[in-house]
Tab-separated table of C-alpha atoms in Angstrom:
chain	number	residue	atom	x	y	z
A	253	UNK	CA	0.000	0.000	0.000
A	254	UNK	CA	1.164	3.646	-1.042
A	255	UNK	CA	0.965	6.617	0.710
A	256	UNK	CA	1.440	9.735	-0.830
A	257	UNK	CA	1.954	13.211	1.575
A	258	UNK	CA	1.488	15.893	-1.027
A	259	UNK	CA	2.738	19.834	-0.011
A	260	UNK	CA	2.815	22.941	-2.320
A	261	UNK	CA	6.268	24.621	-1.143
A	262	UNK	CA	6.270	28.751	-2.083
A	263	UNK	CA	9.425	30.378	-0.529
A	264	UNK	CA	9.746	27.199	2.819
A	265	UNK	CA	13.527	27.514	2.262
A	266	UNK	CA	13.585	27.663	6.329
A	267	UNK	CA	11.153	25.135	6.793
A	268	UNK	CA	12.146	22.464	4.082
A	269	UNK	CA	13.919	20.522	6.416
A	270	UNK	CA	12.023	20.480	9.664
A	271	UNK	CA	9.310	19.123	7.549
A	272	UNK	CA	11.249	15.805	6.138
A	273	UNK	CA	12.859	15.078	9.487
A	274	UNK	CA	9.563	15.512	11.703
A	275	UNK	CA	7.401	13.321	8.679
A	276	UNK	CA	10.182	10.563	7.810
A	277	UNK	CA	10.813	9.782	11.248
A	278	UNK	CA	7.166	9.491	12.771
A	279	UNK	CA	5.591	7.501	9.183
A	280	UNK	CA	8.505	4.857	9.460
A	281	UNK	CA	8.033	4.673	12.865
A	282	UNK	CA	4.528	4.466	12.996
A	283	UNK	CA	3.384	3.200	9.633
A	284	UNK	CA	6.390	0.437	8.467
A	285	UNK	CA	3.859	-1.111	6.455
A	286	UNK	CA	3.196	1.287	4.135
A	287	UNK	CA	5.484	2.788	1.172
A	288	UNK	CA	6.059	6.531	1.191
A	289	UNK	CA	5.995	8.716	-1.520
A	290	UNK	CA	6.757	12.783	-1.000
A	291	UNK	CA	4.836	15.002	-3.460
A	292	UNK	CA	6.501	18.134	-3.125
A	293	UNK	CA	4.950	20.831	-5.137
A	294	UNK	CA	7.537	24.381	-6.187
A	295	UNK	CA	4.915	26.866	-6.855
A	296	UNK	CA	7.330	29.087	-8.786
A	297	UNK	CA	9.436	30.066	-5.257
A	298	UNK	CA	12.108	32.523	-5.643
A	299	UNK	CA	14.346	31.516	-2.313
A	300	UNK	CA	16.129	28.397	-2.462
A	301	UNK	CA	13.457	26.138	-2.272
A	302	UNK	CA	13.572	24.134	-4.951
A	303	UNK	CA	17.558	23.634	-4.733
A	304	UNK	CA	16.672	22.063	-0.951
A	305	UNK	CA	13.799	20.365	-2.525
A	306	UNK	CA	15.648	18.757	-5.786
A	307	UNK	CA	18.870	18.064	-3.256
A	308	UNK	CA	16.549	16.099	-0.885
A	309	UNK	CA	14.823	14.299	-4.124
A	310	UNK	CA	18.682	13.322	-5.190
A	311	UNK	CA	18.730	11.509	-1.445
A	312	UNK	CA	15.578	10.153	-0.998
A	313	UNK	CA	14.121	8.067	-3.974
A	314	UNK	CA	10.397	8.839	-1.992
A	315	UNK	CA	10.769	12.545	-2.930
A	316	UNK	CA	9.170	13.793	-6.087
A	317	UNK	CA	9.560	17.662	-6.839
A	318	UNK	CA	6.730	19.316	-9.146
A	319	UNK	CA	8.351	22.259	-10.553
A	320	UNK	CA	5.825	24.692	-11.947
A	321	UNK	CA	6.791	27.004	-14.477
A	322	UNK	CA	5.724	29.854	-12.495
A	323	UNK	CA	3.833	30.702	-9.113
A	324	UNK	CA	-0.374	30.008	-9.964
A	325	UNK	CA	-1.138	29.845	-6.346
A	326	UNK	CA	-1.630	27.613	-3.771
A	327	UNK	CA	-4.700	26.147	-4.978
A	328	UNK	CA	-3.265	25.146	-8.510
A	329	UNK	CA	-0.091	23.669	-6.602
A	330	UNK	CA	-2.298	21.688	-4.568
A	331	UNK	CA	-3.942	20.197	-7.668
A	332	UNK	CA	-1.207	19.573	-9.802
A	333	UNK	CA	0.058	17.629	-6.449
A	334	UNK	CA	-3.504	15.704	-6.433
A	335	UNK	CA	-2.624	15.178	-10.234
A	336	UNK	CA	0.656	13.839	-9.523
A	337	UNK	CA	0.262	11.628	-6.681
A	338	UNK	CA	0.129	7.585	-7.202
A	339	UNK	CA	-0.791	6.403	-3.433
A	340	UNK	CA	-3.716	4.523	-1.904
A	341	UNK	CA	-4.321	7.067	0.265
A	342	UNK	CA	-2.890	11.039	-0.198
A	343	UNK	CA	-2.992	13.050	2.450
A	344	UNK	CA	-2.281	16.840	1.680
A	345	UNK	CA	-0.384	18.980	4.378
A	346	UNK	CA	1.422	22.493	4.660
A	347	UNK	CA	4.682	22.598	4.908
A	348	UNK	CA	5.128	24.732	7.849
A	349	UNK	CA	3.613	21.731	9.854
A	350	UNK	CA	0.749	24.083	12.046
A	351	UNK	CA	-1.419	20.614	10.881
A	352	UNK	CA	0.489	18.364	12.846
A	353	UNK	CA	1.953	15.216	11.616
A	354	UNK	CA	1.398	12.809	14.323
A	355	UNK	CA	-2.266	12.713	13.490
A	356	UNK	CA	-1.818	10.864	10.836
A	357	UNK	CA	-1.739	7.246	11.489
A	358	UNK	CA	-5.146	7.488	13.018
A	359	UNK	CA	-6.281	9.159	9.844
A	360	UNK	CA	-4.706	5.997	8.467
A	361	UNK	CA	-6.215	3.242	10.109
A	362	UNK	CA	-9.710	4.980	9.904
A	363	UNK	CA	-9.201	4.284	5.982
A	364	UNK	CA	-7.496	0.961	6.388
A	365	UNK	CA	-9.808	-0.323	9.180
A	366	UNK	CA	-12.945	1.571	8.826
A	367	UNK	CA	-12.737	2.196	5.036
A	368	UNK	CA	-13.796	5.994	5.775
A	369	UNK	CA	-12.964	7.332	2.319
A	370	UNK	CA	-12.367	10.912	3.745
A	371	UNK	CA	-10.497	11.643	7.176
A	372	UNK	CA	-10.921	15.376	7.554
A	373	UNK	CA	-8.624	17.137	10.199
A	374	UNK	CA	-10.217	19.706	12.375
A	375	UNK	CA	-9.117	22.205	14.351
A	376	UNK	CA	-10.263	22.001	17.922
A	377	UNK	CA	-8.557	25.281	19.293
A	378	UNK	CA	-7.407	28.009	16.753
A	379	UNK	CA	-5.817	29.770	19.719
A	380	UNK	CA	-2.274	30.358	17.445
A	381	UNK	CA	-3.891	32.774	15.411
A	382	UNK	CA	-4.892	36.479	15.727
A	383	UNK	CA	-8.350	37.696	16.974
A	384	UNK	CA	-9.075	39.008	13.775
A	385	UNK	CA	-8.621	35.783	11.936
A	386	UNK	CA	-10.213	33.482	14.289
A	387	UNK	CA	-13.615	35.865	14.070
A	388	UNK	CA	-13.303	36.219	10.468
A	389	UNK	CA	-12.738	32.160	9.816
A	390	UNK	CA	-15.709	31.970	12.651
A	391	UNK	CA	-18.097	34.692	10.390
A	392	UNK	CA	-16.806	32.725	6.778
A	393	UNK	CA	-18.070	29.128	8.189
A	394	UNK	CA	-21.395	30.548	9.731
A	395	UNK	CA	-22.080	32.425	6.156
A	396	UNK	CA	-21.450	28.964	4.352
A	397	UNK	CA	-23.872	27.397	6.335
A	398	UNK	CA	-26.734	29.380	5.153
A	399	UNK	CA	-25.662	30.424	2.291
A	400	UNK	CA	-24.099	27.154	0.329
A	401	UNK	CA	-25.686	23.855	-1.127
A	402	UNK	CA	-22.870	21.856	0.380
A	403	UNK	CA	-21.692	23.926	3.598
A	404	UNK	CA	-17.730	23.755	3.857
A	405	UNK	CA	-16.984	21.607	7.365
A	406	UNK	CA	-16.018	24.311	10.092
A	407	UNK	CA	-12.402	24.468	11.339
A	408	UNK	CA	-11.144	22.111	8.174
A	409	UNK	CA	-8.642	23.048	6.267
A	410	UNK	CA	-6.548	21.023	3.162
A	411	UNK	CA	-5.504	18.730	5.878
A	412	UNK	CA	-6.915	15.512	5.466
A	413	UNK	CA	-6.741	11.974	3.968
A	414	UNK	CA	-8.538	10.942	0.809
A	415	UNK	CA	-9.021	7.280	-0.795
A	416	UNK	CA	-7.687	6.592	-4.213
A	417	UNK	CA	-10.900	7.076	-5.855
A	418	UNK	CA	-11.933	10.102	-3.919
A	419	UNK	CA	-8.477	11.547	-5.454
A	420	UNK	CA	-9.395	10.515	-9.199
A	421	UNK	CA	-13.196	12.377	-8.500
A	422	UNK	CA	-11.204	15.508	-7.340
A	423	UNK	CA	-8.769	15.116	-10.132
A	424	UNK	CA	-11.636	14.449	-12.824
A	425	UNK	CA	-13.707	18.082	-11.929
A	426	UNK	CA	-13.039	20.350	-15.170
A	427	UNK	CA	-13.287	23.760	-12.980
A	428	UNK	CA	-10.400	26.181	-13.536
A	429	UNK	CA	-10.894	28.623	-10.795
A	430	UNK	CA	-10.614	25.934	-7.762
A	431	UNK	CA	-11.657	26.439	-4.329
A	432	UNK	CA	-10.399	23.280	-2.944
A	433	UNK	CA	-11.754	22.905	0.816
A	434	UNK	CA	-15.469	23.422	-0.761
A	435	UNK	CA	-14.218	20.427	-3.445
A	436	UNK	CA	-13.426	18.027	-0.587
A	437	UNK	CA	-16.611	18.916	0.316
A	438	UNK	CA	-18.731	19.168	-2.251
A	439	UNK	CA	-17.687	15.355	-3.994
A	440	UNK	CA	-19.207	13.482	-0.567
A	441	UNK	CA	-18.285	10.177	-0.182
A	442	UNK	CA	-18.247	8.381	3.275
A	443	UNK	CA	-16.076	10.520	6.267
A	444	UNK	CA	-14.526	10.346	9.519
A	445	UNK	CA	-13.093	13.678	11.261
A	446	UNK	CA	-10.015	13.814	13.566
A	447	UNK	CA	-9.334	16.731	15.884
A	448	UNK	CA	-6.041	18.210	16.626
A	449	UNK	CA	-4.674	21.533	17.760
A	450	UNK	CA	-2.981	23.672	15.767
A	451	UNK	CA	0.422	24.545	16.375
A	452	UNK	CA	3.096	27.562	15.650
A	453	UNK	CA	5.525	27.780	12.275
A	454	UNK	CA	8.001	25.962	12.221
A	455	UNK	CA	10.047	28.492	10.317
A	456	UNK	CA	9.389	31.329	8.043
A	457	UNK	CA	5.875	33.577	7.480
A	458	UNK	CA	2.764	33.340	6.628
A	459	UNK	CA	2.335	33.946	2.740
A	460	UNK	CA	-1.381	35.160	3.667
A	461	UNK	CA	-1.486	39.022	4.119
A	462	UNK	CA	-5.109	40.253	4.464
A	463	UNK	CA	-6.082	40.855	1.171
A	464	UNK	CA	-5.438	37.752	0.250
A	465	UNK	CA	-7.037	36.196	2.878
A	466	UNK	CA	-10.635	38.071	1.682
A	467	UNK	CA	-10.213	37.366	-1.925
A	468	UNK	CA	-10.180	34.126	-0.711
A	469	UNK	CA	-13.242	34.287	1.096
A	470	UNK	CA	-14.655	36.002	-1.626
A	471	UNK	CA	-13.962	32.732	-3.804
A	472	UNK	CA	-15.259	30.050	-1.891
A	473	UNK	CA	-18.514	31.805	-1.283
A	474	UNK	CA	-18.928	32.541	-5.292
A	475	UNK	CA	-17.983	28.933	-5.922
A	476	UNK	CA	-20.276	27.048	-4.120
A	477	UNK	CA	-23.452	29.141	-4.018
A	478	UNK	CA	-25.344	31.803	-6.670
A	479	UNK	CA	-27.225	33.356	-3.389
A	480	UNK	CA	-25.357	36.917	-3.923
A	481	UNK	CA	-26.863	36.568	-7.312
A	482	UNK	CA	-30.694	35.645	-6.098
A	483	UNK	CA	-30.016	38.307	-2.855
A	484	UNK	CA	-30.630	41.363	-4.685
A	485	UNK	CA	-34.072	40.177	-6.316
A	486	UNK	CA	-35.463	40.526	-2.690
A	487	UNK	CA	-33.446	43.847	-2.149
A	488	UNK	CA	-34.625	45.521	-4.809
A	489	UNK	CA	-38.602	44.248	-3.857
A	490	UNK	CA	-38.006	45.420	-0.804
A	491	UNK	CA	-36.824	48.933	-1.711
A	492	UNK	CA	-39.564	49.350	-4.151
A	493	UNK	CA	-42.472	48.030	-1.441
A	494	UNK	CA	-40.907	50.612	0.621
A	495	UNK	CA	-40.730	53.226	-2.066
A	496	UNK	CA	-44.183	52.767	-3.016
A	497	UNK	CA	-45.282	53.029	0.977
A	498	UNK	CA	-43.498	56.511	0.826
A	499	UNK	CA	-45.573	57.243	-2.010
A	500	UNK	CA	-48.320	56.388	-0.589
A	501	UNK	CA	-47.450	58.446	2.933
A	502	UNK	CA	-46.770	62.060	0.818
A	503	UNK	CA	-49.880	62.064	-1.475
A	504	UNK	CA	-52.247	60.948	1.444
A	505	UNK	CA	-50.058	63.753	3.796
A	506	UNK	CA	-50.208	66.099	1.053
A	507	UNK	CA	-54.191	65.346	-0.138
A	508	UNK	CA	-55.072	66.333	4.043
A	509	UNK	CA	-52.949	69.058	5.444
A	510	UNK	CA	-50.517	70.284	2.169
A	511	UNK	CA	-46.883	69.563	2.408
A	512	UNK	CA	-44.070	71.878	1.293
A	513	UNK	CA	-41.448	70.411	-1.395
A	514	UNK	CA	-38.884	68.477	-0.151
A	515	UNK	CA	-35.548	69.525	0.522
A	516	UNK	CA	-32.290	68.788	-1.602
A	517	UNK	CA	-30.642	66.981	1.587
A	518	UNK	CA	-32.839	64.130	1.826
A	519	UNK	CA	-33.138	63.693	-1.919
A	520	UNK	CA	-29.443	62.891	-2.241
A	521	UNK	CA	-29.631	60.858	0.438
A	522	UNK	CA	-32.193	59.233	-1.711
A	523	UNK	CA	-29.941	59.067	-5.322
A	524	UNK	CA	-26.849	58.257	-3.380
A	525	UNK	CA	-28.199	55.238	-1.581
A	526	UNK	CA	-30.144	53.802	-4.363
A	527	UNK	CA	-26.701	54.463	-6.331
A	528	UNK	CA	-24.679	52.710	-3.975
A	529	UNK	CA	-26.917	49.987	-3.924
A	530	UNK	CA	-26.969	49.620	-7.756
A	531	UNK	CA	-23.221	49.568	-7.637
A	532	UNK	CA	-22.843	46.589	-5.394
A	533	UNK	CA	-25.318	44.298	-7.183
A	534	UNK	CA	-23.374	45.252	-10.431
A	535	UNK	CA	-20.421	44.383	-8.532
A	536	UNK	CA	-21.252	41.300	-7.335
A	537	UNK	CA	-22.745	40.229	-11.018
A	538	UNK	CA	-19.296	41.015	-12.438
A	539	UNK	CA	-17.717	39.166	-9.427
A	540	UNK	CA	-19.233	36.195	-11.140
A	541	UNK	CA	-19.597	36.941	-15.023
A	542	UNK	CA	-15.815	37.335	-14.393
A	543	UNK	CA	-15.842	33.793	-12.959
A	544	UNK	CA	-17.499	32.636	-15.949
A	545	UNK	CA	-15.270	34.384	-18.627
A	546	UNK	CA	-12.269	32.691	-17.107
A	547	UNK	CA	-13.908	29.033	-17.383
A	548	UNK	CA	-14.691	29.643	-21.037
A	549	UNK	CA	-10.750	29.938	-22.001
A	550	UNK	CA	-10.052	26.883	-20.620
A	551	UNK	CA	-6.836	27.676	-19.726
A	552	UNK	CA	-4.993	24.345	-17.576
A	553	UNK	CA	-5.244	25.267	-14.016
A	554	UNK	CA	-0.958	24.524	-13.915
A	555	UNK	CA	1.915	24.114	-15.573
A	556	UNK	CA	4.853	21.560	-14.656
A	557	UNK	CA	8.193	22.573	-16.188
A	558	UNK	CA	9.686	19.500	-14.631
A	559	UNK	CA	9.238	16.662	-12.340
A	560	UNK	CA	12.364	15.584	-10.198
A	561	UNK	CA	13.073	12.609	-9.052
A	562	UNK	CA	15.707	10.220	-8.291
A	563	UNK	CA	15.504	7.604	-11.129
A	564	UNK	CA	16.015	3.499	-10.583
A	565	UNK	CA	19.461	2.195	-11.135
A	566	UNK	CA	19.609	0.452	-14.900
A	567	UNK	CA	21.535	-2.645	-15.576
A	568	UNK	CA	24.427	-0.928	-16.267
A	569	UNK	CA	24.631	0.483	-12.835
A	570	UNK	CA	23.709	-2.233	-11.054
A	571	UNK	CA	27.161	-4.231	-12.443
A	572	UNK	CA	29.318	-1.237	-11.703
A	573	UNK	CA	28.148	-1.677	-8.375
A	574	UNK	CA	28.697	-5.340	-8.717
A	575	UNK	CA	32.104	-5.054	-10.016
A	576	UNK	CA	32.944	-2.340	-7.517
């Protein structure tokens, strides 16, 4: 049986080898019957990474670098990984090892024993990260609950372990623009869960600024739901029942007692908010006709320049060793 640990690397020069001495040593400790195989995914870094990364495929015939040809993001790195690896059982993981490692035998024999075809890996305390990103991760779950057809699982992230066949589903989805936590989700199939807490970084930053972070958002909740789409049917129903009621109000006010004309300060108020609101619905619409103009290129989601790995000894090699 294969297992495959697949990891998109983008500027882990620091972390590179924290990560192959923690995993190596716990998996042949605590899995000897299973082979290994190390998917390691350069998403175009610009440190040193994929030196360490090709030097540690050159020592270790397990280790398979994925060069892309240039950075496409975490998301594409993590599928061209998916795309890449031949195991059982592939379990994706971050490099910087806050999803800890020694979790992963029991993700193990809950596919081996249980046949679970999904082990998902939540986080039972997010205590090492900021206010702000615990609230907002808190606010992004609760909104994907009422807002999605296939609600993301809370506290999940790419951690997790997926069957063979759950891998070729994942793998056979033609989507370009991929939000992959809602497609672990959204393809089903039978799952366990197995909490952990989440630790520091091993080395290095955080590649997430802010931004980032809330385009992010912003994809997974166009992805998986057209409600932002259906929202504004009922906001602009609602403004016009409450328009006409207005209406309504001045010519009965004006029909009993006469009313003077109304001033210019609360008929701005007026343009500017139905303005405003105009502007967001047409935002949001070209939030997702721009979705839909990047599908119809069909451009690949990746690029790999090169694959490294250590190749098997031919039959010339194998008598120089015999002679020597």
């Amino acid at each position: 049986m294969l297992l495959s640990i697949v990891t998109p690397f983008y500027n882990e020069e620091e972390a590179i080898d924290a990560f192959f001495s923690r995993l190596t040593g716990l998996l042949e400790r605590t899995l000897p019957a299973y082979e290994l195989e190390f998917v390691c995914v350069d998403d175009g870094s610009r440190d040193r990474t994929l030196a360490i990364l090709k030097a540690h495929a050159e020592r270790d015939g397990r280790v398979r670098v994925v060069e892309l040809a240039r950075n496409f993001g975490k998301e594409a790195a993590l599928t061209a990984g998916l795309s890449v690896a031949r195991g059982d059982a592939v379990i994706p993981i971050d490099a910087d090892l806050q999803d800890p490692p020694e979790i992963i035998p029991e993700m193990v024999r809950l596919w081996a024993e249980e046949g679970y075809d999904v082990v998902e890996a939540r986080r039972a305390d997010r205590s090492s990260d900021t206010w702000l990103k615990r609230r907002s991760a808190e606010w992004f779950y609760k909104l994907s609950k009422i807002i999605a057809e296939t609600p993301i699982p809370e506290n999940t992230g790419d951690f997790r372990l997926m069957s063979r066949r759950v891998v070729d589903v994942v793998n056979m989805l033609p989507e370009r623009q991929r939000f992959m936590k809602g497609i672990f989700a959204w393809v089903g199939f039978r799952r366990a869960r197995v909490e952990f807490v989440r630790e520091q970084r091993v080395a290095g930053s955080t590649k997430w600024n802010k931004w980032r972070l809330w385009n992010f958002a912003l994809e997974g909740i166009t992805s998986f739901s057209t409600w932002p789409l259906r929202v504004w049917t009922y906001v602009g129903a609602l403004i016009a029942g409450l328009a006409f009621l207005y209406g309504l109000i001045l010519v009965v006010s004006t029909l009993i007692g006469g009313r003077s004309v109304p001033g210019y300060a609360s008929l701005m108020s007026a343009i500017l908010f139905m303005g405003g609101v105009q502007l967001v619905g047409i935002g949001i619409l070209g939030e997702y006709l721009g979705r839909t103009y990047l599908e119809t290129k069909q451009r690949p989601v990746f690029i790999i320049r090169e694959i490294h790995e250590r190749q098997a000894p031919g039959p010339d090699e194998d008598r120089a060793r015999e002679q020597a």
